[in-house]
DNA sequence: ATAGGGTTAG
């Protein structure tokens, strides 16, 4: 039985009804499924709703759907579900499909709850099928989603366009890529979907996710119709691949740029360690009158964190408040701010933000723990971890890197070993190569070189450069085993050769950021900087400083090595810092994108002594506070 | 009722 109804009185409605009836007749005549259309709905013929009550039922349905829309936790959804059953809508595909989509969104496994919801409905429409297929597709395995799709076909339910988008969404590796291609072929065979803009946009993402960026680009190039989503997908793909030049080229060609496209560029630059470009794009975006939302701000905050400048930190914070995205009610903004203040050297302010936040997630806790660890506040970090595990927020791999780093800084070997041993058992976080690197660091720093070596042997994975680096540091400060150092250095040499060029920043007057590369003479005050640096080198030499040429990992002659070493970017930044600040004991803060070299480290120490200044160098790992010739890291980094 | 942007570590 096919039921058509028309609630309105308009001519269009009557016409639509007429079309429906003739489509229904065709369907009966051909016994084939009809192409997708949003204007019909498969309902449950057993639950016949009298015409007089139809509007009331529709109202109830949309009421329940809006209740669901406001749910953000499993418990809330379960409550609404109970309500749905009480109101007799336990067979309503519209409401239940919404419920399954929401469960997918908050990552509730499809088995058993959503699957059970699905099975309790006797007459399932394509949207209910699609909701479950989508869940399996997103959460994996894709095979499960495909077998559901086949079951749906066996029951002669005709797929809708987003059945295919749901299926394609799941392909994330090469194996699934082939499955994805088969699905795409199916969608073409069934007709009506091959020209679908949605399907094409998902295809772009599918190829990109599998690492086939060029294929994604090919789909894009061959599309007959493109929208801002197609463009943004590729912009993001290029930026994730580290090719900001290609991303920027796409962006400039994009005819109508919207908030999301702009944000993709801002975040792209931030993610690719190009904070100045990120801010430049953000300013352009604002001057073109594009609105700003929470996600845009997160990108901007991340850029400011990399600059490490107090001026930018306060600027972006005030701006976030001004837009109504303050940390109190916005977890993502709050977490990003915590990270930013820690990286700007202001861990107290980071904690103030943390305290203000009403809702805290794993990012908030991990960023705060990491912030404490970076600044050597080991007890604060560990106390916060204890506080965290009492809440419902589950620690993840990053959280454990934070607590292990904290232990390293305070030499808490037993505590660290204990955390490392229980992370999998108690918190289901599998130790990764980074966690092993932390442990090697911890053991090595405490002088337990044999244990460190045993742990490397026992690792279930290949040691990476972080692990070797930790061991290298340990060999350097203990036992004087230089032959070991050379051996380790050899094995990580390949990695050293393909690193980013080293850069340093310093915050000048009016919060202007000055950036230096090694040997960089492009700064307008280069002449003065060079003189100040030479003066400093002279004074240091008279105190016994001698350039440590082994810090230059290239095969060059001595004079060349010396020239490179003495114009390392942090030395230029330091010279500039001395030029622009009063000599009255003020602190000089330098930011670096890479780990500080050994020569620069001792150079900074000596400089702090003879100038009587505190020098803070933030490298890619932690803060070095140099005071009177001594560094807070204890010469271990 | 399907598609694009996000924070922590390395």
Coordinates of C-alpha atoms (C1' of nucleotides) in Angstrom, one line a residue:
Chain A
X1 CA 0.0 0.0 0.0
X2 CA 1.3 3.4 -0.9
X3 CA 0.0 6.4 1.0
X4 CA 0.4 9.9 -0.4
X5 CA -0.8 13.0 1.4
X6 CA -0.9 16.7 0.9
X7 CA -1.3 19.0 3.8
X8 CA -1.5 22.3 2.0
X9 CA -3.9 23.9 -0.3
X10 CA -1.6 25.3 -2.9
X11 CA -1.6 24.4 -6.6
X12 CA 2.0 23.4 -6.3
X13 CA 1.1 20.9 -3.6
X14 CA -1.7 19.4 -5.8
X15 CA 0.7 19.1 -8.7
X16 CA 3.3 17.4 -6.5
X17 CA 0.7 15.0 -5.4
X18 CA -0.2 14.3 -8.9
X19 CA 3.4 13.6 -9.8
X20 CA 3.7 11.3 -6.8
X21 CA 0.8 9.3 -7.7
X22 CA 2.0 8.7 -11.2
X23 CA 5.5 7.8 -9.9
X24 CA 3.9 5.4 -7.6
X25 CA 2.0 3.8 -10.4
X26 CA 5.2 3.5 -12.4
X27 CA 6.8 1.9 -9.5
X28 CA 4.1 -0.7 -9.1
X29 CA 4.1 -1.4 -12.9
X30 CA 7.9 -1.8 -13.1
X31 CA 8.5 -3.3 -9.6
X32 CA 11.8 -1.3 -9.8
X33 CA 12.8 1.2 -7.2
X34 CA 12.3 4.8 -8.2
X35 CA 15.1 7.3 -8.2
X36 CA 15.7 9.3 -5.2
X37 CA 13.5 12.2 -4.3
X38 CA 13.0 14.0 -1.0
X39 CA 9.3 14.4 -1.6
X40 CA 8.3 10.9 -0.7
X41 CA 8.9 9.0 2.4
X42 CA 8.7 5.3 3.2
X43 CA 6.6 5.0 6.3
X44 CA 5.3 2.2 8.3
X45 CA 2.0 1.1 6.8
X46 CA 1.1 -0.6 10.0
X47 CA 1.1 2.6 12.0
X48 CA -1.5 4.4 10.1
X49 CA -1.9 8.0 11.2
X50 CA -5.3 9.5 10.6
X51 CA -5.2 12.5 8.4
X52 CA -6.6 14.7 11.2
X53 CA -3.7 13.8 13.4
X54 CA -1.0 13.9 10.8
X55 CA 0.0 17.5 11.5
X56 CA 0.1 16.8 15.3
X57 CA 2.4 13.8 14.7
X58 CA 4.7 15.9 12.4
X59 CA 5.0 18.5 15.2
X60 CA 5.8 15.9 17.7
X61 CA 8.5 14.4 15.4
X62 CA 10.2 17.8 14.9
X63 CA 9.9 18.5 18.6
X64 CA 11.8 15.3 19.4
X65 CA 14.4 16.0 16.7
X66 CA 15.1 19.4 18.1
X67 CA 15.4 17.8 21.6
X68 CA 18.0 15.4 20.1
X69 CA 19.8 18.3 18.5
X70 CA 20.5 19.8 21.9
X71 CA 22.0 16.6 23.2
X72 CA 25.8 16.4 23.6
X73 CA 26.3 13.3 25.7
X74 CA 25.2 9.7 25.6
X75 CA 23.1 10.0 28.7
X76 CA 21.1 12.9 27.3
X77 CA 20.5 11.0 24.1
X78 CA 19.3 8.0 26.0
X79 CA 16.9 10.1 28.0
X80 CA 15.4 11.5 24.8
X81 CA 15.2 8.0 23.3
X82 CA 13.2 6.9 26.3
X83 CA 10.9 9.9 25.7
X84 CA 10.6 8.9 22.0
X85 CA 9.4 5.4 23.1
X86 CA 7.0 6.8 25.6
X87 CA 5.4 9.0 23.0
X88 CA 4.9 6.0 20.7
X89 CA 7.4 7.0 18.0
X90 CA 9.6 4.0 18.5
X91 CA 9.1 3.1 14.8
X92 CA 9.6 6.6 13.4
X93 CA 12.6 6.4 10.9
X94 CA 13.0 10.2 10.8
X95 CA 13.6 10.5 14.6
X96 CA 15.6 7.3 14.9
X97 CA 17.9 8.1 12.0
X98 CA 18.6 11.4 13.7
X99 CA 19.4 9.5 16.9
X100 CA 21.8 7.2 15.1
X101 CA 23.6 10.1 13.4
X102 CA 24.0 11.8 16.8
X103 CA 25.4 8.7 18.4
X104 CA 27.9 8.5 15.5
X105 CA 28.9 12.1 16.0
X106 CA 29.8 11.5 19.7
X107 CA 31.7 8.3 18.7
X108 CA 29.4 5.8 20.3
X109 CA 30.3 2.4 18.8
X110 CA 27.7 1.1 16.3
X111 CA 27.6 -2.1 18.2
X112 CA 25.5 -2.6 20.2
X113 CA 23.4 0.5 20.9
X114 CA 22.8 2.2 17.5
X115 CA 22.6 -1.2 15.8
X116 CA 19.9 -2.2 18.3
X117 CA 17.9 1.0 17.6
X118 CA 18.1 0.1 13.9
X119 CA 16.9 -3.5 14.4
X120 CA 14.0 -2.5 16.6
X121 CA 12.4 -0.7 13.6
X122 CA 10.4 -3.0 11.4
X123 CA 9.9 -0.9 8.3
X124 CA 13.2 0.9 7.6
X125 CA 13.4 3.7 5.1
X126 CA 16.6 4.5 3.1
X127 CA 17.5 7.2 5.6
X128 CA 17.6 4.9 8.5
X129 CA 19.7 2.5 6.6
X130 CA 22.0 5.2 5.5
X131 CA 22.4 6.5 9.1
X132 CA 23.7 3.1 10.2
X133 CA 25.8 2.6 7.1
X134 CA 27.3 6.1 7.7
X135 CA 28.2 5.2 11.3
X136 CA 30.0 2.0 10.3
X137 CA 31.7 3.8 7.5
X138 CA 33.0 6.6 9.7
X139 CA 34.0 4.3 12.6
X140 CA 35.1 1.4 10.5
X141 CA 35.4 -1.2 9.4
X142 CA 34.2 -0.1 5.9
X143 CA 33.6 -3.8 5.1
X144 CA 30.8 -3.8 7.7
X145 CA 29.2 -0.7 6.1
X146 CA 29.4 -2.3 2.6
X147 CA 27.8 -5.5 3.8
X148 CA 25.0 -3.5 5.3
X149 CA 24.6 -1.7 2.0
X150 CA 24.3 -5.1 0.3
X151 CA 21.6 -6.2 2.8
X152 CA 19.7 -3.0 2.1
X153 CA 19.8 -3.8 -1.7
X154 CA 18.6 -7.3 -1.0
X155 CA 15.6 -5.9 0.7
X156 CA 14.9 -3.8 -2.4
X157 CA 15.4 -0.5 -0.6
X158 CA 16.7 1.9 -3.1
X159 CA 19.8 3.9 -2.0
X160 CA 19.7 7.6 -1.9
X161 CA 22.6 9.9 -2.9
X162 CA 23.9 10.2 0.6
X163 CA 24.0 6.4 1.0
X164 CA 27.0 6.6 -1.4
X165 CA 28.5 9.7 0.3
X166 CA 28.2 7.8 3.6
X167 CA 30.0 4.8 2.2
X168 CA 32.7 6.8 0.5
X169 CA 33.4 8.8 3.7
X170 CA 35.0 5.7 5.2
X171 CA 37.8 5.0 2.8
X172 CA 41.0 5.9 4.5
X173 CA 43.6 3.6 3.2
X174 CA 44.6 2.0 0.0
X175 CA 42.7 -1.2 0.7
X176 CA 39.6 0.6 1.3
X177 CA 40.2 2.9 -1.6
X178 CA 39.5 0.0 -3.9
X179 CA 36.3 -0.7 -2.1
X180 CA 35.5 3.0 -2.4
X181 CA 36.1 2.9 -6.2
X182 CA 33.7 -0.1 -6.4
X183 CA 31.1 1.9 -4.5
X184 CA 31.6 4.8 -6.9
X185 CA 31.1 2.5 -9.9
X186 CA 27.9 1.2 -8.3
X187 CA 26.6 4.7 -7.8
X188 CA 27.3 5.4 -11.5
X189 CA 25.6 2.1 -12.6
X190 CA 22.5 2.8 -10.6
X191 CA 22.4 6.2 -12.3
X192 CA 21.4 9.6 -11.0
X193 CA 24.3 9.9 -8.7
X194 CA 27.4 10.1 -10.9
X195 CA 27.0 13.8 -11.5
X196 CA 26.2 14.5 -7.9
X197 CA 28.4 17.3 -6.6
X198 CA 28.3 15.7 -3.1
X199 CA 29.7 12.4 -4.4
X200 CA 32.5 14.2 -6.3
X201 CA 33.4 16.2 -3.2
X202 CA 33.6 13.1 -1.1
X203 CA 35.6 11.4 -3.9
X204 CA 38.2 14.2 -3.6
X205 CA 38.5 13.6 0.1
X206 CA 38.6 9.9 -0.3
X207 CA 41.7 10.0 -2.6
X208 CA 43.3 12.7 -0.4
X209 CA 42.8 10.6 2.8
X210 CA 44.4 7.6 1.1
X211 CA 47.4 9.8 0.1
X212 CA 46.5 10.0 -3.5
X213 CA 46.4 13.8 -3.7
X214 CA 47.0 13.9 -7.5
X215 CA 43.9 11.7 -8.0
X216 CA 41.9 14.1 -5.8
X217 CA 43.1 16.9 -8.0
X218 CA 42.1 15.0 -11.1
X219 CA 38.5 14.5 -9.8
X220 CA 38.4 18.3 -9.1
X221 CA 39.7 19.2 -12.5
X222 CA 37.2 17.0 -14.3
X223 CA 34.2 18.1 -12.3
X224 CA 31.6 19.9 -14.4
X225 CA 30.4 22.0 -11.4
X226 CA 32.5 23.0 -8.4
X227 CA 31.5 24.8 -5.2
X228 CA 33.5 26.3 -2.4
X229 CA 33.6 23.0 -0.6
X230 CA 35.4 21.3 -3.5
X231 CA 38.0 24.1 -3.5
X232 CA 38.4 24.0 0.3
X233 CA 38.9 20.2 0.3
X234 CA 41.9 20.6 -2.0
X235 CA 43.3 23.6 -0.1
X236 CA 43.2 21.6 3.1
X237 CA 44.7 18.6 1.3
X238 CA 47.7 20.7 0.0
X239 CA 48.2 22.3 3.4
X240 CA 48.1 18.9 5.2
X241 CA 50.7 17.7 2.7
X242 CA 52.9 20.7 3.7
X243 CA 52.5 22.5 0.3
X244 CA 51.3 25.9 1.3
X245 CA 52.3 27.4 -2.0
X246 CA 49.9 25.1 -3.8
X247 CA 47.2 25.8 -1.2
X248 CA 47.6 29.5 -1.6
X249 CA 47.5 29.2 -5.4
X250 CA 44.1 27.4 -5.1
X251 CA 42.9 29.9 -2.6
X252 CA 43.6 32.9 -4.8
X253 CA 41.8 31.2 -7.7
X254 CA 38.8 30.4 -5.6
X255 CA 36.1 32.8 -6.9
X256 CA 34.0 33.2 -3.8
X257 CA 35.9 32.7 -0.5
X258 CA 33.9 32.0 2.6
X259 CA 34.7 31.7 6.3
X260 CA 35.7 28.1 6.1
X261 CA 38.1 28.6 3.2
X262 CA 39.8 31.5 4.9
X263 CA 40.1 29.6 8.1
X264 CA 41.6 26.7 6.2
X265 CA 44.4 29.0 5.1
X266 CA 45.0 30.6 8.5
X267 CA 45.1 27.1 10.2
X268 CA 47.2 25.7 7.3
X269 CA 49.9 28.3 7.8
X270 CA 49.7 27.7 11.6
X271 CA 50.0 24.0 11.1
X272 CA 53.0 24.4 8.8
X273 CA 55.0 26.5 11.3
X274 CA 54.4 29.7 9.3
X275 CA 52.8 31.8 12.1
X276 CA 53.5 35.2 10.4
X277 CA 51.7 34.2 7.2
X278 CA 48.8 32.9 9.3
X279 CA 48.4 36.3 10.9
X280 CA 48.8 38.0 7.6
X281 CA 46.0 36.0 6.2
X282 CA 43.8 36.6 9.2
X283 CA 44.3 40.4 8.8
X284 CA 43.4 40.1 5.2
X285 CA 40.3 38.1 6.1
X286 CA 39.2 40.8 8.6
X287 CA 39.8 43.6 6.2
X288 CA 37.6 41.9 3.7
X289 CA 34.8 41.8 6.2
X290 CA 34.7 38.0 6.6
X291 CA 33.3 37.0 10.0
X292 CA 35.4 35.1 12.5
X293 CA 34.3 32.1 14.5
X294 CA 35.7 29.8 17.1
X295 CA 37.7 27.7 14.7
X296 CA 39.3 30.7 13.0
X297 CA 40.4 32.0 16.4
X298 CA 41.9 28.6 17.3
X299 CA 44.1 28.9 14.2
X300 CA 45.1 32.4 15.1
X301 CA 45.9 31.5 18.7
X302 CA 48.0 28.6 17.5
X303 CA 50.0 31.0 15.3
X304 CA 50.5 33.4 18.3
X305 CA 51.7 30.5 20.4
X306 CA 54.4 29.8 17.8
X307 CA 55.5 33.4 17.9
X308 CA 55.7 33.2 21.6
X309 CA 55.2 37.0 21.9
X310 CA 53.4 38.5 24.9
X311 CA 52.0 41.3 22.8
X312 CA 50.3 38.9 20.4
X313 CA 49.1 36.7 23.2
X314 CA 47.2 39.5 24.9
X315 CA 45.9 40.9 21.6
X316 CA 44.4 37.6 20.5
X317 CA 43.0 36.9 23.9
X318 CA 41.2 40.3 24.0
X319 CA 40.0 39.7 20.5
X320 CA 38.5 36.2 21.4
X321 CA 36.7 37.8 24.4
X322 CA 35.5 40.6 22.1
X323 CA 34.0 38.2 19.7
X324 CA 32.2 36.4 22.5
X325 CA 34.5 33.3 22.3
X326 CA 36.1 33.6 25.7
X327 CA 37.8 30.6 27.4
X328 CA 35.0 30.3 30.0
X329 CA 32.5 28.9 27.6
X330 CA 34.6 27.7 24.7
X331 CA 36.8 24.7 25.3
X332 CA 38.7 24.8 22.1
X333 CA 39.6 28.5 22.4
X334 CA 40.5 27.9 26.1
X335 CA 42.7 25.0 25.4
X336 CA 44.5 26.8 22.6
X337 CA 45.0 29.8 25.0
X338 CA 46.5 27.6 27.7
X339 CA 49.0 26.2 25.2
X340 CA 49.8 29.7 23.9
X341 CA 50.5 31.3 27.3
X342 CA 52.7 28.3 28.3
X343 CA 54.6 28.7 25.1
X344 CA 54.9 32.5 25.7
X345 CA 56.7 31.7 28.9
X346 CA 53.7 32.7 31.1
X347 CA 52.6 29.5 32.8
X348 CA 50.7 31.5 35.5
X349 CA 48.5 33.1 33.0
X350 CA 47.9 29.7 31.3
X351 CA 46.7 28.3 34.7
X352 CA 44.4 31.3 35.1
X353 CA 42.8 30.5 31.8
X354 CA 42.5 26.8 32.8
X355 CA 40.8 27.7 36.1
X356 CA 38.3 30.0 34.3
X357 CA 37.1 27.2 31.9
X358 CA 33.7 25.7 32.8
X359 CA 34.1 22.7 30.5
X360 CA 37.5 21.0 30.2
X361 CA 38.4 18.3 27.8
X362 CA 41.5 16.2 27.1
X363 CA 43.1 19.0 25.2
X364 CA 42.7 21.4 28.1
X365 CA 44.2 19.0 30.7
X366 CA 47.0 17.9 28.4
X367 CA 48.0 21.4 27.4
X368 CA 48.1 22.5 31.0
X369 CA 50.1 19.4 32.1
X370 CA 52.4 20.0 29.2
X371 CA 52.8 23.7 30.1
X372 CA 53.7 22.8 33.7
X373 CA 56.2 20.2 32.4
X374 CA 57.8 22.6 29.9
X375 CA 58.5 25.0 32.7
X376 CA 59.8 22.4 35.1
X377 CA 56.8 22.5 37.5
X378 CA 56.8 18.8 37.9
X379 CA 54.6 18.6 41.0
X380 CA 51.9 20.9 39.5
X381 CA 51.8 18.7 36.4
X382 CA 51.5 15.4 38.3
X383 CA 48.9 16.8 40.7
X384 CA 46.9 18.0 37.8
X385 CA 47.1 14.5 36.3
X386 CA 45.8 13.0 39.5
X387 CA 42.9 15.5 39.4
X388 CA 42.2 14.7 35.8
X389 CA 41.9 10.9 36.3
X390 CA 39.2 11.6 38.9
X391 CA 37.0 13.3 36.2
X392 CA 35.4 11.6 33.3
X393 CA 38.0 13.0 30.9
X394 CA 40.3 10.2 29.8
X395 CA 44.0 10.8 29.4
X396 CA 45.4 10.1 25.9
X397 CA 48.9 9.6 24.5
X398 CA 49.7 13.3 24.6
X399 CA 48.7 13.5 28.3
X400 CA 51.2 10.8 29.1
X401 CA 54.0 12.5 27.1
X402 CA 53.3 15.5 29.4
X403 CA 53.5 13.6 32.7
X404 CA 56.6 11.7 31.6
X405 CA 58.3 14.9 30.6
X406 CA 57.4 16.3 34.0
X407 CA 59.0 13.3 35.7
X408 CA 62.1 13.7 33.6
X409 CA 62.5 17.3 34.6
X410 CA 62.3 16.5 38.3
X411 CA 64.3 13.3 38.1
X412 CA 61.3 11.2 39.4
X413 CA 62.5 7.9 37.9
X414 CA 60.3 5.6 40.0
X415 CA 57.2 7.7 39.4
X416 CA 57.8 7.8 35.7
X417 CA 58.4 4.1 35.5
X418 CA 55.2 3.5 37.4
X419 CA 53.2 5.7 35.1
X420 CA 54.8 4.1 32.0
X421 CA 54.0 0.6 33.3
X422 CA 50.4 1.4 34.1
X423 CA 49.4 3.6 31.2
X424 CA 48.2 0.7 29.1
X425 CA 46.8 -1.4 32.0
X426 CA 44.8 1.4 33.7
X427 CA 44.2 3.9 31.0
X428 CA 44.2 1.8 27.8
X429 CA 46.9 4.0 26.2
X430 CA 49.4 1.9 24.3
X431 CA 53.0 3.2 24.7
X432 CA 54.2 4.7 21.4
X433 CA 57.7 5.4 20.3
X434 CA 57.4 8.9 21.7
X435 CA 56.6 7.4 25.2
X436 CA 59.7 5.2 24.9
X437 CA 61.7 8.3 24.0
X438 CA 60.5 10.0 27.2
X439 CA 61.5 7.0 29.2
X440 CA 65.0 6.8 27.7
X441 CA 65.3 10.5 28.4
X442 CA 64.2 9.9 32.0
X443 CA 66.5 6.9 32.6
X444 CA 69.4 8.5 30.8
X445 CA 69.2 11.8 32.6
X446 CA 69.2 9.9 35.9
X447 CA 72.4 8.1 34.8
X448 CA 70.7 4.7 34.3
X449 CA 72.3 4.1 30.9
X450 CA 72.1 0.3 31.1
X451 CA 68.4 0.4 31.8
X452 CA 67.9 2.8 29.0
X453 CA 69.8 0.5 26.6
X454 CA 67.7 -2.5 27.8
X455 CA 64.5 -0.5 27.2
X456 CA 65.6 0.3 23.6
X457 CA 66.3 -3.4 23.1
X458 CA 62.9 -4.4 24.5
X459 CA 60.9 -1.8 22.4
X460 CA 58.3 -3.5 20.2
X461 CA 59.0 -0.9 17.4
X462 CA 61.9 0.6 15.6
X463 CA 63.6 3.4 17.6
X464 CA 63.2 6.8 16.0
X465 CA 65.4 9.9 16.1
X466 CA 63.8 11.0 19.3
X467 CA 64.9 7.8 21.1
X468 CA 68.5 8.1 19.7
X469 CA 68.5 11.7 20.6
X470 CA 67.6 11.0 24.2
X471 CA 70.3 8.4 24.4
X472 CA 72.7 10.8 22.8
X473 CA 72.0 13.4 25.5
X474 CA 72.5 10.7 28.1
X475 CA 75.8 9.7 26.7
X476 CA 77.0 13.3 26.6
X477 CA 76.3 14.1 30.2
X478 CA 77.3 10.8 31.7
X479 CA 80.4 8.5 31.6
X480 CA 82.1 10.5 28.8
X481 CA 81.4 7.7 26.3
X482 CA 82.2 9.8 23.2
X483 CA 82.6 6.8 20.9
X484 CA 78.9 6.0 21.7
X485 CA 77.9 9.5 20.9
X486 CA 79.6 9.3 17.5
X487 CA 77.9 6.0 16.8
X488 CA 74.5 7.3 17.7
X489 CA 75.1 10.5 15.8
X490 CA 75.9 8.6 12.6
X491 CA 72.7 6.6 12.8
X492 CA 70.6 9.8 13.0
X493 CA 72.6 11.8 10.5
X494 CA 70.2 11.2 7.6
X495 CA 67.4 12.7 9.7
X496 CA 69.5 15.8 10.5
X497 CA 70.0 16.5 6.9
X498 CA 66.4 17.1 6.0
X499 CA 65.3 19.3 8.8
X500 CA 63.8 22.8 8.4
X501 CA 66.2 25.7 8.2
X502 CA 66.8 27.0 11.7
X503 CA 65.0 30.3 12.6
X504 CA 64.8 32.5 15.7
X505 CA 62.4 35.3 16.6
X506 CA 62.5 38.1 19.1
X507 CA 59.8 40.5 20.1
X508 CA 60.9 44.0 19.5
X509 CA 59.4 47.4 20.4
X510 CA 55.6 47.7 19.9
X511 CA 55.4 43.9 19.8
X512 CA 57.0 43.7 16.3
X513 CA 58.4 40.3 15.7
X514 CA 62.0 40.2 14.2
X515 CA 62.9 37.0 12.5
X516 CA 66.5 35.8 11.8
X517 CA 68.0 32.9 9.8
X518 CA 71.6 31.8 10.1
X519 CA 73.9 34.3 8.5
X520 CA 70.9 36.5 7.8
X521 CA 71.9 40.1 6.9
X522 CA 68.5 41.2 5.6
X523 CA 67.5 43.0 8.8
X524 CA 67.4 46.8 8.4
X525 CA 69.7 47.1 11.4
X526 CA 72.1 44.4 10.2
X527 CA 75.2 46.6 10.6
X528 CA 74.5 47.4 14.2
X529 CA 73.6 43.8 14.9
X530 CA 76.8 42.5 13.4
X531 CA 78.8 45.0 15.5
X532 CA 77.0 44.1 18.7
X533 CA 77.5 40.4 18.0
X534 CA 81.2 40.9 17.3
X535 CA 81.6 42.9 20.5
X536 CA 79.9 40.2 22.5
X537 CA 82.0 37.4 20.9
X538 CA 85.1 39.4 21.8
X539 CA 84.1 39.8 25.4
X540 CA 83.2 36.1 25.6
X541 CA 86.5 35.0 24.1
X542 CA 88.4 36.9 26.7
X543 CA 86.4 34.9 29.3
X544 CA 87.6 31.7 27.6
X545 CA 84.8 31.0 25.1
X546 CA 85.9 29.0 22.1
X547 CA 83.5 28.2 19.2
X548 CA 82.5 24.5 19.4
X549 CA 82.9 23.6 15.7
X550 CA 81.5 20.1 16.2
X551 CA 78.1 21.7 16.5
X552 CA 78.1 22.2 12.7
X553 CA 77.0 18.9 11.3
X554 CA 78.3 19.6 7.8
X555 CA 81.6 18.7 6.1
X556 CA 83.1 22.1 5.6
X557 CA 86.4 23.8 6.2
X558 CA 87.1 25.3 9.7
X559 CA 86.8 29.0 8.7
X560 CA 83.4 28.3 6.9
X561 CA 82.2 26.4 9.9
X562 CA 83.2 29.2 12.2
X563 CA 81.4 31.8 10.1
X564 CA 78.2 29.7 10.1
X565 CA 78.4 29.0 13.8
X566 CA 78.9 32.6 14.9
X567 CA 75.9 33.8 12.9
X568 CA 73.4 31.2 14.0
X569 CA 70.0 32.7 14.1
X570 CA 69.7 32.7 17.9
X571 CA 73.0 34.6 18.2
X572 CA 71.7 37.3 15.8
X573 CA 68.5 37.5 17.8
X574 CA 70.5 37.8 21.0
X575 CA 72.6 40.6 19.6
X576 CA 69.5 42.4 18.4
X577 CA 67.9 41.9 21.8
X578 CA 70.9 43.5 23.5
X579 CA 70.6 46.5 21.2
X580 CA 67.0 47.2 21.8
X581 CA 66.7 46.7 25.5
X582 CA 68.0 48.6 28.5
X583 CA 71.0 47.1 30.1
X584 CA 69.3 47.4 33.5
X585 CA 68.8 43.7 34.1
X586 CA 65.9 43.2 31.7
X587 CA 65.1 39.7 30.4
X588 CA 65.7 38.8 26.8
X589 CA 63.4 36.2 25.3
X590 CA 64.2 34.4 22.1
X591 CA 62.1 31.8 20.3
X592 CA 63.5 29.1 18.0
X593 CA 61.9 26.6 15.7
X594 CA 64.5 23.9 16.3
X595 CA 66.6 22.5 19.2
X596 CA 69.3 24.9 20.3
X597 CA 72.8 23.7 19.3
X598 CA 75.5 23.0 21.9
X599 CA 77.6 26.0 21.0
X600 CA 74.7 28.4 21.2
X601 CA 73.7 26.9 24.5
X602 CA 77.1 27.6 26.1
X603 CA 77.2 30.9 24.3
X604 CA 73.9 32.0 25.9
X605 CA 75.2 30.8 29.3
X606 CA 78.3 32.9 29.0
X607 CA 76.4 35.9 27.6
X608 CA 74.0 35.8 30.6
X609 CA 77.0 35.9 32.9
X610 CA 78.9 38.8 31.3
X611 CA 75.9 40.9 30.6
X612 CA 74.1 40.2 33.8
X613 CA 70.9 39.6 31.9
X614 CA 68.4 36.7 32.2
X615 CA 68.1 35.1 28.8
X616 CA 65.2 32.8 28.0
X617 CA 65.4 30.6 24.9
X618 CA 62.4 28.7 23.9
X619 CA 63.4 26.0 21.5
X620 CA 61.1 23.4 19.9
X621 CA 61.1 21.4 23.1
X622 CA 61.3 23.5 26.2
X623 CA 62.3 26.7 27.9
X624 CA 65.9 27.4 28.8
X625 CA 66.3 30.0 31.5
X626 CA 70.0 31.3 31.5
X627 CA 71.0 33.1 34.7
X628 CA 74.6 33.9 35.7
X629 CA 76.0 31.4 33.3
X630 CA 73.7 28.5 34.4
X631 CA 70.9 27.1 32.5
X632 CA 67.7 25.7 34.0
X633 CA 67.9 22.6 31.9
X634 CA 71.0 21.5 33.7
X635 CA 72.8 21.2 30.3
X636 CA 70.5 18.4 29.3
X637 CA 68.1 18.9 26.4
Chain B
dA1 C1' 18.3 14.1 6.4
dT2 C1' 24.7 13.7 2.4
dA3 C1' 30.3 17.4 1.5
dG4 C1' 35.0 21.6 3.4
dG5 C1' 38.1 24.6 8.4
dG6 C1' 40.1 22.9 14.9
dT7 C1' 43.5 23.1 19.8
dT8 C1' 47.9 19.3 22.9
dA9 C1' 53.1 15.8 21.4
dG10 C1' 56.7 14.5 17.6

